Short mmCIF file of C-alpha atoms in Angstrom, two decimals:
data_model
loop_
_atom_site.label_atom_id
_atom_site.label_comp_id
_atom_site.label_asym_id
_atom_site.label_seq_id
_atom_site.Cartn_x
_atom_site.Cartn_y
_atom_site.Cartn_z
CA MET A 275 104.15 126.07 132.74
CA ASP A 276 106.27 127.91 130.16
CA ALA A 277 106.26 125.86 126.95
CA GLN A 278 109.47 127.35 125.50
CA PRO A 279 112.02 125.11 127.25
CA ALA A 280 110.07 122.03 126.12
CA VAL A 281 110.32 123.22 122.53
CA PHE A 282 113.96 124.25 122.63
CA GLU A 283 114.97 120.96 124.24
CA HIS A 284 112.78 118.83 121.97
CA PRO A 285 114.85 116.23 120.06
CA GLU A 286 113.23 117.31 116.78
CA PHE A 287 113.89 121.02 117.33
CA ASP A 288 116.31 122.20 114.63
CA HIS A 289 116.63 125.90 115.41
CA HIS A 290 113.17 126.46 113.95
CA ALA A 291 112.46 130.10 113.20
CA GLU A 292 109.05 130.01 114.89
CA VAL A 293 106.83 127.53 116.72
CA ILE A 294 103.32 128.80 117.40
CA PHE A 295 100.64 127.07 119.45
CA LEU A 296 97.13 127.94 118.26
CA CYS A 297 93.91 127.66 120.25
CA ASP A 298 90.41 128.86 119.38
CA PRO A 299 87.89 127.53 121.92
CA ALA A 300 84.88 128.72 119.92
CA SER A 301 85.72 126.47 116.96
CA GLY A 302 87.67 123.80 118.82
CA LEU A 303 90.88 124.58 116.96
CA ARG A 304 94.03 123.27 118.61
CA ALA A 305 97.06 123.33 116.36
CA VAL A 306 100.81 123.73 116.14
CA LEU A 307 102.46 125.81 113.43
CA ALA A 308 106.17 125.18 112.94
CA ILE A 309 108.15 127.44 110.59
CA HIS A 310 111.50 125.77 110.07
CA ARG A 311 113.29 128.40 108.01
CA THR A 312 112.56 131.71 106.36
CA THR A 313 114.62 133.65 103.84
CA ARG A 314 115.15 137.34 103.25
CA PHE A 315 112.33 137.47 100.72
CA ALA A 316 109.89 134.78 101.86
CA GLY A 317 108.45 133.02 104.86
CA GLY A 318 107.94 129.30 105.20
CA SER A 319 105.67 127.21 103.00
CA GLY A 320 103.94 123.90 103.65
CA GLY A 321 100.54 122.31 103.98
CA CYS A 322 98.07 122.04 106.84
CA ARG A 323 97.25 118.53 108.00
CA MET A 324 94.62 117.29 110.45
CA GLN A 325 95.00 114.08 112.42
CA PRO A 326 93.71 112.68 115.73
CA TYR A 327 97.04 113.09 117.50
CA PRO A 328 97.06 111.36 120.90
CA SER A 329 98.55 114.43 122.57
CA SER A 330 99.78 117.95 121.94
CA GLY A 331 103.29 116.58 122.32
CA ALA A 332 102.73 114.19 119.42
CA ALA A 333 101.41 117.07 117.33
CA LEU A 334 104.46 119.18 118.17
CA THR A 335 106.79 116.35 117.18
CA ASP A 336 105.03 115.93 113.83
CA ALA A 337 105.03 119.67 113.14
CA LEU A 338 108.76 119.98 113.86
CA ARG A 339 109.63 116.95 111.72
CA LEU A 340 107.34 117.81 108.82
CA SER A 341 108.43 121.45 108.63
CA ARG A 342 112.09 120.46 108.60
CA GLY A 343 111.43 117.86 105.92
CA MET A 344 109.63 120.48 103.86
CA SER A 345 112.68 122.75 103.97
CA TYR A 346 114.87 119.98 102.62
CA LYS A 347 112.32 118.99 100.00
CA LEU A 348 112.11 122.56 98.72
CA ALA A 349 115.90 122.79 98.65
CA MET A 350 116.17 119.65 96.54
CA ALA A 351 113.46 121.02 94.22
CA GLY A 352 115.47 124.21 93.76
CA VAL A 353 112.83 126.38 95.45
CA PRO A 354 114.60 129.12 97.47
CA ILE A 355 112.23 129.31 100.45
CA GLY A 356 112.00 127.61 103.81
CA GLY A 357 109.64 124.91 104.96
CA ALA A 358 106.76 125.04 107.42
CA LYS A 359 103.81 122.93 108.52
CA MET A 360 100.61 123.39 110.48
CA VAL A 361 99.17 120.34 112.23
CA VAL A 362 95.64 120.40 113.61
CA ILE A 363 94.66 118.06 116.43
CA GLY A 364 91.40 116.30 115.61
CA ASP A 365 89.69 113.63 113.56
CA PRO A 366 88.84 115.16 110.17
CA ALA A 367 85.91 112.75 109.82
CA LYS A 368 84.29 114.04 113.03
CA ASP A 369 85.87 117.29 114.14
CA LYS A 370 86.35 119.22 110.90
CA THR A 371 83.73 121.97 110.72
CA GLU A 372 83.35 125.18 108.76
CA ALA A 373 84.03 127.14 111.95
CA LEU A 374 87.28 125.25 112.52
CA LEU A 375 88.42 125.75 108.92
CA ARG A 376 87.71 129.47 109.17
CA ALA A 377 89.69 129.60 112.40
CA ILE A 378 92.61 127.98 110.55
CA GLY A 379 92.39 130.66 107.88
CA ARG A 380 92.33 133.48 110.41
CA ALA A 381 95.33 132.00 112.21
CA VAL A 382 97.29 131.86 108.95
CA GLU A 383 96.32 135.44 108.12
CA ARG A 384 97.54 136.69 111.50
CA VAL A 385 101.02 135.34 110.76
CA ASN A 386 101.02 137.89 107.93
CA GLY A 387 102.87 136.01 105.22
CA ARG A 388 105.48 134.32 107.35
CA TYR A 389 103.59 131.11 106.56
CA VAL A 390 101.88 130.12 103.31
CA THR A 391 99.59 127.13 103.72
CA GLY A 392 97.98 124.53 101.48
CA GLY A 393 96.33 121.13 101.60
CA ASP A 394 97.70 118.03 103.27
CA VAL A 395 96.40 114.89 104.95
CA GLY A 396 92.88 115.54 106.22
CA VAL A 397 92.60 119.01 104.68
CA GLY A 398 91.91 119.53 100.99
CA GLY A 399 89.39 120.22 98.25
CA PRO A 400 86.45 122.32 99.48
CA ASP A 401 88.22 122.83 102.83
CA LEU A 402 90.75 125.06 101.12
CA ASP A 403 88.02 127.22 99.60
CA ILE A 404 86.70 127.94 103.11
CA ILE A 405 90.18 128.64 104.47
CA ALA A 406 90.83 130.96 101.52
CA ASP A 407 87.88 133.13 102.58
CA GLU A 408 89.91 134.07 105.66
CA THR A 409 93.48 134.38 104.36
CA HIS A 410 95.48 135.52 101.36
CA TYR A 411 98.33 133.18 102.23
CA LEU A 412 97.16 129.90 100.72
CA VAL A 413 97.93 127.93 97.58
CA ARG A 414 94.96 125.96 96.30
CA PRO A 415 94.84 123.34 93.51
CA ALA A 416 93.13 125.96 91.36
CA ASP A 417 96.22 128.13 91.78
CA GLY A 418 98.90 125.49 91.65
CA GLY A 419 97.37 122.46 89.99
CA ASP A 420 97.13 118.95 91.37
CA ALA A 421 100.56 118.12 92.71
CA SER A 422 99.81 114.40 93.11
CA GLU A 423 100.46 113.60 89.45
CA ALA A 424 103.87 115.27 89.51
CA THR A 425 104.70 113.68 92.85
CA ALA A 426 103.83 110.22 91.54
CA LEU A 427 105.87 110.77 88.37
CA GLY A 428 108.80 111.93 90.48
CA VAL A 429 108.59 108.80 92.64
CA LEU A 430 108.54 106.71 89.48
CA ARG A 431 111.70 108.45 88.22
CA ALA A 432 113.36 107.75 91.58
CA ILE A 433 112.41 104.08 91.49
CA GLU A 434 113.62 103.70 87.91
CA ARG A 435 116.96 105.34 88.67
CA SER A 436 117.46 103.35 91.87
CA VAL A 437 116.62 100.08 90.14
CA SER A 438 118.88 100.84 87.19
CA ARG A 439 121.76 101.79 89.45
CA HIS A 440 121.49 99.16 92.17
CA LEU A 441 119.88 96.15 90.48
CA ASP A 442 122.35 95.71 87.65
CA GLY A 443 120.53 97.89 85.18
CA ALA A 444 117.24 96.05 85.53
CA ALA A 445 114.00 97.49 84.17
CA LEU A 446 110.76 97.57 86.12
CA ASP A 447 109.20 94.88 83.95
CA GLY A 448 108.79 91.79 86.11
CA LEU A 449 109.96 93.39 89.36
CA THR A 450 107.78 93.23 92.46
CA VAL A 451 106.92 96.61 93.95
CA GLY A 452 105.02 97.04 97.20
CA VAL A 453 102.99 100.24 97.54
CA GLN A 454 101.90 101.18 101.06
CA GLY A 455 99.09 103.74 100.99
CA LEU A 456 96.71 104.25 98.07
CA GLY A 457 95.80 107.90 98.32
CA HIS A 458 96.09 110.18 95.30
CA VAL A 459 99.84 109.68 94.91
CA GLY A 460 99.96 105.99 95.80
CA ARG A 461 97.12 105.09 93.44
CA ARG A 462 98.62 107.03 90.54
CA LEU A 463 102.00 105.44 91.22
CA CYS A 464 100.38 102.01 90.92
CA ASP A 465 99.05 102.94 87.48
CA LEU A 466 102.48 104.10 86.33
CA LEU A 467 104.24 101.01 87.67
CA ALA A 468 101.70 98.66 86.10
CA GLU A 469 102.15 100.39 82.73
CA ARG A 470 105.83 99.45 82.96
CA GLY A 471 105.20 95.81 83.76
CA ALA A 472 105.82 95.79 87.50
CA ARG A 473 104.04 93.25 89.68
CA LEU A 474 102.16 95.09 92.42
CA VAL A 475 101.62 94.21 96.06
CA VAL A 476 99.47 96.85 97.76
CA ALA A 477 98.24 97.72 101.23
CA ASP A 478 95.83 100.30 102.60
CA PRO A 479 93.34 100.27 105.48
CA ARG A 480 90.55 101.08 103.01
CA ALA A 481 89.38 97.95 101.23
CA ASP A 482 87.70 99.95 98.46
CA LEU A 483 91.07 101.38 97.45
CA THR A 484 92.92 98.06 97.47
CA ASP A 485 90.05 96.35 95.64
CA ALA A 486 90.19 98.98 92.89
CA VAL A 487 93.92 98.47 92.28
CA ALA A 488 93.53 94.69 92.41
CA GLU A 489 90.80 94.85 89.80
CA ALA A 490 92.65 97.32 87.56
CA HIS A 491 96.11 95.76 87.70
CA GLY A 492 95.84 92.31 89.26
CA ALA A 493 97.64 93.53 92.36
CA GLU A 494 98.08 91.28 95.36
CA VAL A 495 96.47 92.79 98.46
CA VAL A 496 98.08 92.31 101.87
CA ASP A 497 97.67 93.77 105.34
CA PRO A 498 99.60 97.06 105.81
CA ASP A 499 101.85 95.50 108.44
CA ALA A 500 102.43 92.38 106.36
CA LEU A 501 103.62 94.42 103.39
CA LEU A 502 106.78 95.43 105.21
CA SER A 503 107.87 91.80 105.59
CA SER A 504 106.84 90.75 102.07
CA ASP A 505 109.40 89.64 99.49
CA LEU A 506 109.79 92.76 97.34
CA ASP A 507 112.27 94.27 94.97
CA VAL A 508 111.08 97.78 95.83
CA LEU A 509 109.06 99.12 98.76
CA ALA A 510 107.25 102.40 98.11
CA PRO A 511 105.90 103.92 101.35
CA CYS A 512 103.15 106.37 100.35
CA ALA A 513 101.22 106.73 103.61
CA LEU A 514 102.22 108.39 106.88
CA GLY A 515 105.73 108.73 108.27
CA ALA A 516 108.03 106.88 110.68
CA VAL A 517 107.36 103.57 108.92
CA LEU A 518 111.09 102.72 109.03
CA ASN A 519 111.91 102.19 112.69
CA ASP A 520 113.55 99.83 115.18
CA ALA A 521 110.69 97.35 114.89
CA THR A 522 110.22 97.33 111.11
CA VAL A 523 113.74 97.60 109.68
CA PRO A 524 114.79 94.10 110.87
CA GLU A 525 111.67 92.64 109.21
CA LEU A 526 112.13 94.22 105.79
CA ARG A 527 112.68 91.89 102.83
CA CYS A 528 113.14 94.41 100.04
CA ARG A 529 116.17 95.68 98.15
CA ILE A 530 115.20 99.31 97.55
CA ILE A 531 112.97 101.77 99.39
CA ALA A 532 111.63 104.74 97.41
CA GLY A 533 108.25 106.28 98.14
CA ALA A 534 106.20 109.43 98.53
CA ALA A 535 105.60 109.44 102.30
CA ASN A 536 107.18 112.22 104.32
CA ASN A 537 109.59 111.47 107.17
CA GLN A 538 109.80 107.75 106.50
CA LEU A 539 112.68 107.36 108.96
CA ALA A 540 111.61 107.34 112.60
CA THR A 541 115.17 108.46 113.43
CA PRO A 542 118.37 109.00 111.42
CA ALA A 543 119.69 105.78 112.97
CA ALA A 544 117.16 103.88 110.86
CA ALA A 545 119.08 104.96 107.75
CA ASP A 546 122.26 103.45 109.18
CA ALA A 547 120.40 100.24 110.01
CA LEU A 548 119.12 100.01 106.43
CA ALA A 549 122.62 100.51 105.06
CA GLU A 550 123.97 97.79 107.33
CA ARG A 551 121.36 95.41 105.91
CA GLY A 552 122.26 96.34 102.34
CA ILE A 553 118.89 97.96 101.65
CA VAL A 554 119.10 101.02 99.41
CA TYR A 555 117.11 103.92 100.85
CA ALA A 556 116.19 106.76 98.49
CA PRO A 557 115.66 109.71 100.87
CA ASP A 558 112.04 110.78 100.92
CA PHE A 559 112.61 114.53 100.56
CA VAL A 560 114.54 113.85 97.35
CA VAL A 561 112.03 111.34 95.97
CA ASN A 562 108.80 113.22 96.69
CA ALA A 563 109.88 116.68 95.51
CA GLY A 564 108.01 116.47 92.20
CA GLY A 565 104.95 118.33 93.43
CA ALA A 566 107.05 121.12 94.91
CA LEU A 567 109.08 121.39 91.72
CA THR A 568 106.11 121.75 89.36
CA SER A 569 104.15 123.96 91.78
CA SER A 570 107.07 126.40 91.81
CA GLN A 571 106.98 126.46 88.00
CA ARG A 572 103.31 127.44 88.10
CA ALA A 573 103.96 130.05 90.79
CA ARG A 574 106.54 131.69 88.48
CA GLY A 575 104.00 131.72 85.65
CA GLU A 576 105.85 129.04 83.71
CA ALA A 577 104.36 126.08 81.89
CA VAL A 578 104.76 122.84 83.79
CA ASP A 579 107.64 120.86 82.32
CA VAL A 580 107.28 117.17 83.16
CA GLU A 581 110.77 116.56 81.81
CA SER A 582 112.08 118.69 84.67
CA LEU A 583 111.24 115.77 86.97
CA GLU A 584 114.41 114.16 85.65
CA ALA A 585 116.09 116.43 88.19
CA ILE A 586 114.94 113.96 90.84
CA ALA A 587 116.95 111.18 89.23
CA LYS A 588 119.97 113.47 88.94
CA ASN A 589 119.60 114.50 92.58
CA LEU A 590 119.53 110.85 93.59
CA ASP A 591 122.71 110.21 91.64
CA ALA A 592 124.41 113.02 93.58
CA VAL A 593 123.18 111.51 96.85
CA TYR A 594 124.23 107.97 95.97
CA ASP A 595 127.63 109.16 94.73
CA LEU A 596 128.32 111.05 97.96
CA ALA A 597 127.10 108.20 100.16
CA GLU A 598 129.39 105.75 98.39
CA ALA A 599 132.39 108.09 98.36
CA GLU A 600 132.10 109.04 102.05
CA ALA A 601 130.77 105.70 103.34
CA ILE A 602 127.78 107.44 104.93
CA SER A 603 124.05 106.75 104.85
CA THR A 604 122.03 108.07 101.93
CA HIS A 605 120.01 110.13 104.41
CA GLU A 606 123.11 111.95 105.66
CA ALA A 607 124.32 112.38 102.10
CA ALA A 608 121.00 113.89 101.00
CA GLU A 609 121.02 116.38 103.86
CA ARG A 610 124.56 117.44 102.94
CA VAL A 611 123.58 117.97 99.31
CA ALA A 612 120.53 120.01 100.33
CA ARG A 613 122.54 122.23 102.70
CA GLU A 614 125.10 122.91 99.99
CA ARG A 615 122.32 124.09 97.67
CA ALA A 616 120.36 126.09 100.26
CA PRO A 617 122.56 128.09 102.65
CA HIS A 618 119.56 129.00 104.82
CA LEU A 619 119.45 125.36 105.98
CA ALA A 620 122.85 125.59 107.65
#
């Protein structure tokens, strides 16, 4: 059956420039590459992630959502290129082989610069060295530095600005912050929050990660599902997306949401539901743009300027101002701001 109508009619299809289905039986590669936007001078950019998606349809949905989110993130970071994402169907703990990684690299090379890849969930470190043997179109940590530090600092700036603006000028000292997901960004964010006196409540499926933060900072450890209904001043989602949905939003007991996870809203309607409950949502593609911002500085041959992460706080002010003036959700406001800054998103 022709797959094109299914793509064009997909609810997450946003006039994507290209959607490519990849299959390499010899290596077991099955993947979807979604290029959301390109510009006159550049293709789309975004990482390659590998997850055990339950179906090719689920992989397509994630690729469409993630590539679109990447476009908006790059726009808010002031990077004049479009977003893209490759998602690979498979369990990285069992299915990731050298042959599969090389097949990924060859697939990227065949796109001939219309897509520049990098690491993401399930693909990173030595994996990227193997992929780089097969393609020129890849940004590795050796080329662009570790983006997790800048991403975590950017999330911190977003939390500080949101707290100052919406909690009567309060500081982080003494506030309770829940961090969901303790990967590179989530763990570093915990360190930064603890340095500023925040009380931490953390959740991650890996007990070794939660135990480490509990030992280092006296954090309370809860089940990942229980975190969403915990009494918190700030919730920082730093794991996978769609955590804010019809089931979870009614259970939330926080005042602000600001985290590093991509695509935190299952649907735009979740942003309206949060607003109705009086919960301030800092849009994820504004909050987590720190890595994109500093990586673009490196790509231009510039020294990384950590102070430039203050742009995230200023971007949030623009979003909050527009949302309040127009009586719209912060998600809608953020998309408007991004489209004004990046005409290729229109």
